[in-house]
């Protein structure tokens, strides 16, 4: 899509030199002109040009589509592995509002696609945990009054396993950090 000498290839685009920060892929900022060039109907929206925060440069940059006024936008939707909640609706609502602003106010032509992940390891794991919990509860209820003590012991054992696993992960991360600091002369 891009080469070092000329930058990205697209219809009618003009791009500046490559911007590189901390080993990220090169980014080529748009030069001159505007996203409304050659489109008299879009001239009214030129004053309301879309500017976005560029996390690579930590500045607001003018948004310029690769192909005239066409914006191709893909959004990863939620991975739903339990009951629906307001967080799922918020994702759709937020991006629908942004889409409408871009289409209706800023006059962009959008190709907008949203994904919903239907099968995932988290879904399978959550279903298995729910099944095991239901079985455990049924067994504890059948045992009667002594079940409370067993549940407390099992909970303490499970918590100890989680803490041990977290301590192991922390030790790994500290070792990685120490290695990075050693390689960078203490500047990591």
Coordinates of N, CA, C and O in Angstrom, one line a residue:
X1 N 0.8 -1.2 0.0 CA 0.0 0.0 0.0 C 0.9 1.3 0.0 O 0.5 2.3 -0.4
X2 N 2.1 1.2 0.5 CA 2.9 2.3 0.6 C 4.3 1.9 0.3 O 4.7 0.8 0.4
X3 N 5.1 2.9 -0.2 CA 6.6 2.6 -0.3 C 7.3 3.8 0.2 O 6.7 4.9 0.3
X4 N 8.5 3.7 0.6 CA 9.3 4.7 1.3 C 9.4 6.0 0.5 O 9.5 7.0 1.0
X5 N 9.6 5.8 -0.9 CA 9.8 7.0 -1.7 C 8.6 7.9 -1.9 O 8.7 9.1 -1.8
X6 N 7.4 7.3 -2.1 CA 6.3 8.1 -2.5 C 5.2 8.0 -1.4 O 4.2 8.8 -1.6
X7 N 5.2 7.2 -0.4 CA 4.2 7.1 0.6 C 3.0 6.3 0.1 O 3.1 5.5 -0.9
X8 N 1.8 6.4 0.7 CA 0.7 5.5 0.3 C 0.2 5.9 -1.0 O 0.3 7.0 -1.5
X9 N -0.4 4.9 -1.7 CA -1.0 5.1 -3.0 C -2.5 5.3 -2.9 O -3.1 4.4 -2.2
X10 N -3.1 6.3 -3.4 CA -4.5 6.5 -3.4 C -4.9 7.5 -4.5 O -4.0 8.2 -4.9
X11 N -6.2 7.6 -4.8 CA -6.6 8.4 -5.9 C -6.6 9.9 -5.4 O -7.3 10.3 -4.5
X12 N -5.8 10.7 -6.0 CA -5.8 12.2 -5.8 C -5.3 12.6 -4.4 O -5.5 13.7 -4.0
X13 N -4.5 11.7 -3.8 CA -4.0 12.0 -2.5 C -2.6 12.7 -2.6 O -1.8 12.3 -3.5
X14 N -2.3 13.6 -1.7 CA -0.9 14.1 -1.6 C -0.5 13.9 -0.2 O -1.2 14.4 0.8
X15 N 0.6 13.3 0.0 CA 1.1 13.0 1.4 C 2.5 13.5 1.6 O 3.3 13.6 0.7
X16 N 2.8 13.9 2.9 CA 4.1 14.4 3.2 C 5.0 13.2 3.5 O 4.7 12.0 3.3
X17 N 6.2 13.5 4.1 CA 7.2 12.5 4.4 C 6.7 11.7 5.6 O 5.8 12.0 6.3
X18 N 7.3 10.5 5.7 CA 6.9 9.5 6.7 C 7.2 10.1 8.1 O 8.2 10.7 8.4
X19 N 6.2 9.8 9.0 CA 6.4 10.1 10.4 C 6.6 8.8 11.1 O 5.7 7.9 11.0
X20 N 7.7 8.6 11.8 CA 7.9 7.4 12.6 C 8.1 7.7 14.0 O 8.9 8.6 14.4
X21 N 7.5 7.0 14.9 CA 7.6 7.2 16.3 C 7.7 5.8 17.0 O 6.8 5.0 16.8
X22 N 8.7 5.6 17.8 CA 8.9 4.4 18.7 C 8.7 3.1 18.0 O 8.0 2.2 18.5
X23 N 9.1 3.0 16.8 CA 9.1 1.7 16.1 C 7.7 1.4 15.4 O 7.5 0.3 14.9
X24 N 6.8 2.3 15.5 CA 5.5 2.1 14.9 C 5.6 2.2 13.3 O 6.6 2.8 12.9
X25 N 4.7 1.6 12.6 CA 4.8 1.7 11.1 C 4.7 3.2 10.7 O 4.1 4.0 11.4
X26 N 5.3 3.5 9.6 CA 5.3 4.9 9.1 C 3.9 5.4 8.9 O 3.0 4.6 8.4
X27 N 3.7 6.6 9.2 CA 2.4 7.3 8.9 C 2.7 8.5 8.0 O 3.7 9.2 8.2
X28 N 1.9 8.7 7.0 CA 2.1 9.8 6.0 C 1.0 10.8 6.1 O -0.1 10.5 5.7
X29 N 1.3 12.0 6.7 CA 0.2 13.0 6.9 C -0.2 13.6 5.5 O 0.6 13.7 4.6
X30 N -1.5 13.9 5.4 CA -2.0 14.5 4.1 C -1.4 15.9 4.0 O -1.2 16.6 4.9
X31 N -1.1 16.3 2.7 CA -0.6 17.7 2.4 C -1.7 18.5 1.6 O -2.4 17.9 0.8
X32 N -1.7 19.8 1.9 CA -2.5 20.7 1.1 C -3.9 20.3 0.7 O -4.4 19.3 1.3
X33 N -4.5 21.0 -0.2 CA -5.9 20.6 -0.6 C -6.8 20.4 0.5 O -6.6 20.8 1.7
X34 N -7.9 19.8 0.2 CA -8.9 19.4 1.3 C -9.7 18.2 0.8 O -9.7 17.9 -0.4
X35 N -10.4 17.7 1.7 CA -11.2 16.5 1.4 C -12.4 16.9 0.5 O -13.1 16.1 0.0
X36 N -12.6 18.2 0.3 CA -13.8 18.7 -0.5 C -13.4 19.2 -1.9 O -14.2 19.7 -2.6
X37 N -12.1 19.0 -2.3 CA -11.6 19.5 -3.6 C -12.5 18.9 -4.7 O -12.7 17.7 -4.7
X38 N -12.9 19.7 -5.6 CA -13.7 19.3 -6.7 C -15.2 19.0 -6.4 O -15.9 18.5 -7.2
X39 N -15.6 19.2 -5.2 CA -17.0 18.9 -4.8 C -17.7 20.1 -4.3 O -17.6 20.4 -3.1
X40 N -18.3 20.9 -5.2 CA -18.9 22.2 -4.7 C -20.0 22.0 -3.6 O -20.1 22.9 -2.8
X41 N -20.7 20.9 -3.6 CA -21.7 20.6 -2.6 C -21.1 20.5 -1.2 O -21.7 20.7 -0.2
X42 N -19.8 20.0 -1.2 CA -19.2 19.8 0.1 C -18.4 21.0 0.6 O -17.9 21.0 1.7
X43 N -18.4 22.1 -0.2 CA -17.6 23.3 0.2 C -18.2 23.9 1.5 O -17.5 24.4 2.3
X44 N -19.5 23.7 1.7 CA -20.2 24.3 2.9 C -19.7 23.6 4.2 O -19.7 24.2 5.2
X45 N -19.2 22.3 4.0 CA -18.8 21.6 5.2 C -17.3 21.7 5.4 O -16.8 21.2 6.4
X46 N -16.6 22.4 4.5 CA -15.1 22.6 4.7 C -14.7 23.2 6.0 O -13.7 22.8 6.6
X47 N -15.5 24.2 6.4 CA -15.2 24.9 7.7 C -15.4 23.9 8.9 O -14.7 24.1 9.9
X48 N -16.2 22.9 8.7 CA -16.4 21.9 9.8 C -15.6 20.6 9.5 O -16.1 19.6 9.7
X49 N -14.4 20.8 9.0 CA -13.6 19.6 8.6 C -13.3 18.8 9.9 O -13.1 19.3 11.0
X50 N -13.3 17.5 9.7 CA -13.1 16.6 10.8 C -11.7 16.5 11.2 O -10.8 16.4 10.4
X51 N -11.4 16.7 12.5 CA -10.1 16.6 13.0 C -10.1 15.5 14.1 O -11.1 15.4 14.9
X52 N -9.1 14.7 14.1 CA -9.1 13.6 15.0 C -7.8 13.5 15.8 O -6.7 14.0 15.3
X53 N -7.8 13.0 17.0 CA -6.6 12.8 17.8 C -5.8 11.7 17.2 O -6.2 10.6 17.0
X54 N -4.5 12.0 16.8 CA -3.6 11.0 16.2 C -2.8 10.5 17.4 O -1.9 11.2 17.9
X55 N -3.0 9.3 17.8 CA -2.2 8.7 19.0 C -0.7 8.6 18.7 O 0.1 8.5 19.6
X56 N -0.4 8.5 17.4 CA 1.0 8.4 17.0 C 1.8 9.7 17.3 O 2.9 9.8 17.8
X57 N 1.1 10.9 16.9 CA 1.8 12.2 17.0 C 1.3 12.9 18.2 O 1.9 14.0 18.5
X58 N 0.3 12.4 18.9 CA -0.3 13.1 20.1 C -0.8 14.5 19.7 O -0.8 15.4 20.5
X59 N -1.3 14.7 18.5 CA -1.9 16.0 18.1 C -3.2 15.7 17.3 O -3.4 14.6 16.9
X60 N -4.0 16.8 17.2 CA -5.2 16.7 16.4 C -4.7 16.9 15.0 O -4.0 17.8 14.7
X61 N -5.2 16.0 14.1 CA -4.8 16.0 12.7 C -6.1 16.1 11.9 O -7.1 15.6 12.2
X62 N -6.0 16.8 10.7 CA -7.1 16.8 9.8 C -7.4 15.5 9.2 O -6.4 14.8 8.8
X63 N -8.6 15.0 9.2 CA -9.0 13.7 8.6 C -9.2 13.9 7.1 O -10.0 14.7 6.7
X64 N -8.5 13.1 6.3 CA -8.6 13.1 4.9 C -8.7 11.7 4.4 O -7.8 10.9 4.6
X65 N -9.9 11.3 3.8 CA -10.1 10.0 3.4 C -9.2 9.7 2.2 O -8.7 10.6 1.5
X66 N -8.9 8.4 2.0 CA -8.0 8.0 0.9 C -8.7 8.2 -0.5 O -8.0 8.4 -1.5
X67 N -10.0 8.0 -0.5 CA -10.7 8.1 -1.8 C -11.8 9.1 -1.8 O -13.0 8.8 -1.5
X68 N -11.4 10.4 -2.1 CA -12.4 11.5 -2.2 C -13.2 11.6 -0.8 O -12.6 11.9 0.2
X69 N -14.5 11.4 -0.9 CA -15.3 11.5 0.3 C -15.7 10.2 0.9 O -16.5 10.1 1.8
X70 N -15.2 9.1 0.3 CA -15.5 7.7 0.7 C -14.7 7.3 2.0 O -13.5 7.4 1.9
X71 N -15.4 6.9 3.0 CA -14.7 6.5 4.2 C -15.1 5.0 4.4 O -16.3 4.7 4.5
X72 N -14.1 4.1 4.5 CA -14.4 2.7 4.8 C -14.1 2.5 6.3 O -13.0 2.7 6.7
X73 N -15.1 2.1 7.0 CA -15.0 2.0 8.5 C -15.4 0.7 9.0 O -16.5 0.3 8.8
X74 N -14.5 0.0 9.7 CA -14.8 -1.3 10.2 C -14.6 -1.2 11.8 O -13.7 -0.7 12.3
X75 N -15.6 -1.7 12.5 CA -15.6 -1.6 13.9 C -15.8 -3.0 14.5 O -16.7 -3.7 14.1
X76 N -14.9 -3.4 15.4 CA -15.1 -4.7 16.1 C -16.2 -4.4 17.1 O -16.1 -3.6 18.0
X77 N -17.3 -5.2 17.0 CA -18.4 -5.1 18.0 C -18.0 -5.9 19.3 O -16.9 -6.4 19.4
X78 N -19.0 -6.0 20.1 CA -18.7 -6.7 21.4 C -18.6 -8.2 21.2 O -19.1 -8.8 20.3
X79 N -17.8 -8.8 22.1 CA -17.8 -10.3 22.2 C -18.8 -10.6 23.3 O -18.5 -10.4 24.5
X80 N -20.0 -11.1 22.9 CA -21.0 -11.4 23.9 C -21.0 -12.8 24.4 O -21.2 -13.7 23.7
X81 N -20.6 -12.9 25.7 CA -20.4 -14.3 26.2 C -21.3 -14.4 27.5 O -21.1 -15.3 28.3
X82 N -22.2 -13.5 27.7 CA -23.1 -13.6 28.9 C -24.3 -12.8 28.6 O -24.5 -12.4 27.4
X83 N -25.1 -12.4 29.5 CA -26.3 -11.7 29.3 C -26.0 -10.3 28.7 O -25.0 -9.7 29.0
X84 N -26.9 -9.8 27.9 CA -26.8 -8.5 27.3 C -26.9 -7.5 28.4 O -27.6 -7.6 29.4
X85 N -26.2 -6.4 28.2 CA -26.2 -5.3 29.2 C -26.1 -3.9 28.4 O -25.8 -3.9 27.2
X86 N -26.1 -2.8 29.1 CA -26.1 -1.5 28.5 C -24.8 -1.2 27.8 O -24.7 -0.4 26.9
X87 N -23.7 -1.8 28.2 CA -22.4 -1.6 27.6 C -22.4 -2.1 26.1 O -21.8 -1.5 25.3
X88 N -23.2 -3.1 25.8 CA -23.3 -3.6 24.4 C -24.0 -2.5 23.6 O -23.6 -2.2 22.5
X89 N -25.1 -2.0 24.1 CA -25.9 -1.0 23.4 C -25.1 0.3 23.2 O -25.2 0.9 22.2
X90 N -24.3 0.6 24.3 CA -23.5 1.8 24.2 C -22.6 1.8 23.0 O -22.4 2.8 22.3
X91 N -21.9 0.7 22.7 CA -21.0 0.6 21.6 C -21.7 0.9 20.3 O -21.2 1.7 19.5
X92 N -22.9 0.3 20.1 CA -23.6 0.5 18.9 C -24.1 2.0 18.8 O -24.0 2.6 17.7
X93 N -24.6 2.5 19.9 CA -25.2 3.8 19.9 C -24.1 4.9 19.6 O -24.3 5.8 18.8
X94 N -23.0 4.7 20.3 CA -21.9 5.7 20.1 C -21.4 5.8 18.7 O -21.3 6.9 18.1
X95 N -21.2 4.6 18.1 CA -20.6 4.6 16.7 C -21.7 5.0 15.7 O -21.4 5.6 14.6
X96 N -23.0 4.7 16.0 CA -24.1 5.2 15.1 C -24.2 6.7 15.1 O -24.4 7.3 14.1
X97 N -24.0 7.3 16.3 CA -24.0 8.8 16.3 C -22.9 9.4 15.5 O -23.1 10.3 14.7
X98 N -21.7 8.8 15.7 CA -20.5 9.3 14.9 C -20.7 9.1 13.4 O -20.4 10.0 12.6
X99 N -21.3 7.9 13.1 CA -21.6 7.7 11.6 C -22.5 8.7 11.1 O -22.3 9.3 10.0
X100 N -23.6 9.0 11.8 CA -24.6 10.0 11.4 C -24.0 11.4 11.2 O -24.3 12.1 10.3
X101 N -23.1 11.8 12.1 CA -22.5 13.1 12.0 C -21.6 13.1 10.8 O -21.6 14.1 10.0
X102 N -20.8 12.0 10.6 CA -20.0 12.0 9.4 C -20.8 12.0 8.1 O -20.4 12.7 7.1
X103 N -21.9 11.3 8.1 CA -22.7 11.3 6.8 C -23.5 12.6 6.7 O -23.5 13.2 5.6
X104 N -24.3 12.9 7.7 CA -25.3 14.0 7.5 C -24.7 15.4 7.7 O -25.1 16.3 7.0
X105 N -23.7 15.6 8.6 CA -23.2 16.9 8.8 C -21.9 17.2 8.0 O -21.8 18.2 7.4
X106 N -21.0 16.2 8.0 CA -19.8 16.4 7.3 C -19.8 15.9 5.8 O -18.8 16.0 5.1
X107 N -20.9 15.3 5.4 CA -21.1 14.8 4.0 C -20.1 13.8 3.5 O -19.8 13.8 2.3
X108 N -19.7 12.9 4.4 CA -18.8 11.8 3.9 C -19.7 10.7 3.5 O -20.9 10.5 3.9
X109 N -19.2 9.9 2.5 CA -19.9 8.7 2.1 C -19.3 7.5 2.9 O -18.1 7.2 2.7
X110 N -20.1 6.9 3.7 CA -19.5 5.8 4.6 C -19.9 4.4 4.1 O -21.0 4.2 3.7
X111 N -18.9 3.5 4.1 CA -19.1 2.1 4.1 C -18.8 1.6 5.5 O -17.6 1.6 5.9
X112 N -19.8 1.3 6.2 CA -19.7 1.1 7.7 C -20.0 -0.3 8.0 O -21.1 -0.8 7.6
X113 N -19.1 -1.0 8.6 CA -19.3 -2.5 9.0 C -19.0 -2.7 10.4 O -18.0 -2.2 11.0
X114 N -19.9 -3.4 11.1 CA -19.8 -3.7 12.5 C -19.8 -5.2 12.7 O -20.7 -5.9 12.2
X115 N -18.9 -5.7 13.5 CA -18.8 -7.1 13.8 C -19.4 -7.5 15.1 O -19.4 -6.7 16.0
X116 N -20.0 -8.7 15.2 CA -20.3 -9.2 16.5 C -19.7 -10.6 16.6 O -19.9 -11.4 15.7
X117 N -18.8 -10.8 17.6 CA -18.1 -12.1 17.7 C -19.1 -13.0 18.4 O -19.7 -12.8 19.4
X118 N -19.3 -14.2 17.7 CA -20.3 -15.1 18.2 C -19.7 -16.3 18.9 O -20.3 -16.8 19.9
X119 N -18.5 -16.7 18.6 CA -17.9 -17.8 19.2 C -16.5 -17.4 19.5 O -15.7 -16.9 18.7
X120 N -16.1 -17.7 20.7 CA -14.7 -17.3 21.2 C -14.4 -18.2 22.4 O -15.2 -18.7 23.1
X121 N -13.1 -18.3 22.7 CA -12.7 -19.1 23.8 C -13.3 -18.6 25.1 O -13.6 -19.4 26.0
X122 N -13.5 -17.3 25.2 CA -14.1 -16.7 26.4 C -15.5 -17.2 26.6 O -16.0 -17.5 27.7
X123 N -16.2 -17.3 25.5 CA -17.6 -17.8 25.6 C -17.7 -19.2 26.1 O -18.4 -19.6 26.9
X124 N -16.8 -20.1 25.5 CA -16.8 -21.5 25.9 C -16.3 -21.6 27.3 O -17.0 -22.4 28.1
X125 N -15.3 -20.9 27.7 CA -14.8 -20.9 29.1 C -15.9 -20.5 30.1 O -16.2 -21.1 31.1
X126 N -16.6 -19.4 29.7 CA -17.7 -18.9 30.6 C -18.8 -19.9 30.8 O -19.3 -20.1 31.8
X127 N -19.2 -20.5 29.6 CA -20.3 -21.5 29.7 C -19.9 -22.7 30.6 O -20.7 -23.2 31.4
X128 N -18.6 -23.1 30.4 CA -18.1 -24.3 31.2 C -18.1 -23.9 32.7 O -18.5 -24.7 33.6
X129 N -17.6 -22.7 33.1 CA -17.6 -22.2 34.5 C -19.0 -22.2 35.0 O -19.3 -22.6 36.2
X130 N -20.0 -21.6 34.2 CA -21.4 -21.6 34.7 C -21.9 -23.0 35.0 O -22.6 -23.2 36.0
X131 N -21.6 -23.9 34.1 CA -22.1 -25.3 34.3 C -21.5 -25.9 35.5 O -22.2 -26.5 36.3
X132 N -20.2 -25.7 35.7 CA -19.6 -26.3 36.9 C -20.1 -25.6 38.2 O -20.3 -26.3 39.2
X133 N -20.3 -24.4 38.2 CA -20.9 -23.7 39.3 C -22.3 -24.2 39.7 O -22.6 -24.4 40.8
X134 N -23.1 -24.4 38.6 CA -24.5 -24.9 38.9 C -24.4 -26.3 39.5 O -25.1 -26.6 40.5
X135 N -23.5 -27.2 39.0 CA -23.3 -28.5 39.5 C -22.8 -28.5 41.0 O -23.3 -29.2 41.8
X136 N -21.9 -27.6 41.3 CA -21.3 -27.4 42.6 C -22.4 -27.0 43.6 O -22.5 -27.5 44.7
X137 N -23.2 -26.0 43.2 CA -24.3 -25.5 44.0 C -25.3 -26.6 44.3 O -25.8 -26.7 45.5
X138 N -25.7 -27.4 43.3 CA -26.6 -28.5 43.5 C -26.1 -29.5 44.5 O -26.8 -29.9 45.4
X139 N -24.8 -29.8 44.4 CA -24.2 -30.8 45.3 C -24.1 -30.2 46.7 O -24.4 -31.0 47.7
X140 N -23.8 -29.0 46.9 CA -23.7 -28.3 48.2 C -25.1 -28.3 48.9 O -25.2 -28.6 50.1
X141 N -26.1 -28.0 48.1 CA -27.5 -28.0 48.6 C -27.9 -29.4 49.1 O -28.6 -29.5 50.1
X142 N -27.5 -30.4 48.4 CA -27.8 -31.8 48.7 C -27.1 -32.2 50.0 O -27.6 -33.1 50.7
X143 N -25.9 -31.7 50.3 CA -25.2 -32.1 51.4 C -25.8 -31.6 52.7 O -25.6 -32.2 53.8
X144 N -26.5 -30.5 52.7 CA -27.1 -30.0 53.9 C -26.2 -29.0 54.7 O -25.4 -28.3 54.1
X145 N -26.3 -28.9 56.0 CA -25.7 -27.9 56.8 C -24.2 -27.9 56.7 O -23.5 -26.9 56.9
X146 N -23.5 -29.0 56.5 CA -22.0 -29.0 56.5 C -21.4 -28.5 55.2 O -20.2 -28.3 55.1
X147 N -22.3 -28.2 54.3 CA -21.8 -27.7 53.0 C -21.2 -26.3 53.1 O -20.2 -26.0 52.4
X148 N -21.6 -25.5 54.1 CA -21.1 -24.1 54.2 C -19.6 -24.2 54.5 O -18.8 -23.4 53.9
X149 N -19.2 -25.0 55.4 CA -17.8 -25.1 55.7 C -16.9 -25.6 54.5 O -15.9 -25.1 54.3
X150 N -17.5 -26.5 53.8 CA -16.8 -27.0 52.6 C -16.7 -25.9 51.5 O -15.6 -25.7 50.9
X151 N -17.7 -25.1 51.3 CA -17.7 -24.0 50.4 C -16.7 -23.0 50.8 O -15.9 -22.5 50.0
X152 N -16.6 -22.7 52.1 CA -15.6 -21.7 52.6 C -14.1 -22.3 52.3 O -13.3 -21.5 51.9
X153 N -13.9 -23.5 52.6 CA -12.6 -24.1 52.3 C -12.3 -24.1 50.8 O -11.1 -23.7 50.4
X154 N -13.2 -24.4 50.0 CA -13.0 -24.4 48.5 C -12.7 -23.0 48.0 O -11.9 -22.8 47.2
X155 N -13.4 -22.0 48.6 CA -13.2 -20.6 48.2 C -11.8 -20.2 48.6 O -11.1 -19.5 47.8
X156 N -11.4 -20.5 49.8 CA -10.0 -20.1 50.2 C -9.0 -20.8 49.4 O -8.0 -20.1 49.0
X157 N -9.2 -22.1 49.0 CA -8.2 -22.8 48.2 C -8.2 -22.1 46.8 O -7.1 -21.9 46.2
X158 N -9.3 -21.8 46.2 CA -9.4 -21.2 44.9 C -8.7 -19.8 44.9 O -8.0 -19.4 44.0
X159 N -9.0 -19.0 46.0 CA -8.3 -17.7 46.1 C -6.8 -17.8 46.1 O -6.1 -17.0 45.5
X160 N -6.3 -18.8 46.9 CA -4.9 -19.0 47.0 C -4.3 -19.4 45.7 O -3.2 -18.9 45.3
X161 N -5.0 -20.2 44.9 CA -4.5 -20.5 43.5 C -4.4 -19.3 42.6 O -3.4 -19.1 41.9
X162 N -5.4 -18.4 42.7 CA -5.4 -17.2 41.9 C -4.3 -16.3 42.3 O -3.5 -15.8 41.4
X163 N -4.1 -16.1 43.6 CA -3.0 -15.2 44.1 C -1.7 -15.8 43.6 O -0.8 -15.1 43.2
X164 N -1.5 -17.1 43.7 CA -0.2 -17.7 43.3 C 0.0 -17.5 41.8 O 1.2 -17.2 41.4
X165 N -1.0 -17.6 41.0 CA -0.9 -17.4 39.6 C -0.5 -16.0 39.3 O 0.3 -15.7 38.4
X166 N -1.1 -15.0 40.0 CA -0.8 -13.6 39.8 C 0.6 -13.3 40.2 O 1.3 -12.5 39.6
X167 N 1.0 -13.8 41.3 CA 2.4 -13.6 41.8 C 3.4 -14.1 40.8 O 4.4 -13.5 40.5
X168 N 3.1 -15.3 40.2 CA 4.0 -15.9 39.1 C 4.1 -14.9 37.9 O 5.1 -14.7 37.4
X169 N 2.9 -14.4 37.5 CA 2.9 -13.5 36.4 C 3.7 -12.2 36.7 O 4.4 -11.7 35.8
X170 N 3.5 -11.7 37.9 CA 4.2 -10.5 38.3 C 5.7 -10.7 38.3 O 6.5 -9.9 37.8
X171 N 6.1 -11.9 38.8 CA 7.6 -12.2 38.7 C 8.1 -12.2 37.3 O 9.2 -11.7 37.0
X172 N 7.3 -12.8 36.4 CA 7.7 -12.8 35.0 C 7.9 -11.4 34.4 O 8.8 -11.1 33.7
X173 N 6.9 -10.6 34.7 CA 6.9 -9.2 34.2 C 8.1 -8.4 34.8 O 8.8 -7.6 34.1
X174 N 8.4 -8.6 36.1 CA 9.5 -8.0 36.7 C 10.8 -8.4 36.1 O 11.8 -7.6 35.9
X175 N 10.9 -9.7 35.8 CA 12.1 -10.2 35.1 C 12.3 -9.6 33.7 O 13.4 -9.2 33.3
X176 N 11.2 -9.5 33.0 CA 11.3 -8.9 31.6 C 11.7 -7.4 31.7 O 12.5 -6.9 31.0
X177 N 11.1 -6.7 32.7 CA 11.5 -5.3 32.9 C 13.0 -5.2 33.3 O 13.7 -4.3 32.8
X178 N 13.5 -6.0 34.2 CA 14.9 -6.0 34.5 C 15.8 -6.2 33.3 O 16.8 -5.6 33.1
X179 N 15.3 -7.2 32.5 CA 16.1 -7.5 31.2 C 16.1 -6.2 30.3 O 17.1 -5.9 29.7
X180 N 15.0 -5.6 30.2 CA 14.9 -4.4 29.3 C 15.7 -3.3 29.9 O 16.4 -2.6 29.2
X181 N 15.7 -3.1 31.2 CA 16.5 -2.0 31.8 C 18.0 -2.3 31.6 O 18.8 -1.4 31.4
X182 N 18.4 -3.6 31.8 CA 19.8 -4.0 31.5 C 20.2 -3.7 30.1 O 21.3 -3.2 29.9
X183 N 19.4 -4.0 29.2 CA 19.7 -3.8 27.7 C 19.7 -2.4 27.4 O 20.5 -2.0 26.5
X184 N 18.9 -1.5 28.0 CA 18.8 -0.1 27.7 C 19.7 0.7 28.6 O 19.7 1.9 28.6
X185 N 20.5 0.1 29.4 CA 21.4 0.8 30.3 C 20.6 1.5 31.4 O 21.0 2.6 31.9
X186 N 19.5 1.0 31.8 CA 18.7 1.5 32.9 C 17.7 2.6 32.5 O 17.0 3.2 33.3
X187 N 17.5 2.8 31.2 CA 16.5 3.8 30.7 C 15.2 3.3 30.3 O 14.4 4.0 29.6
X188 N 14.8 2.0 30.6 CA 13.6 1.5 30.1 C 12.4 2.0 30.9 O 12.5 2.6 31.9

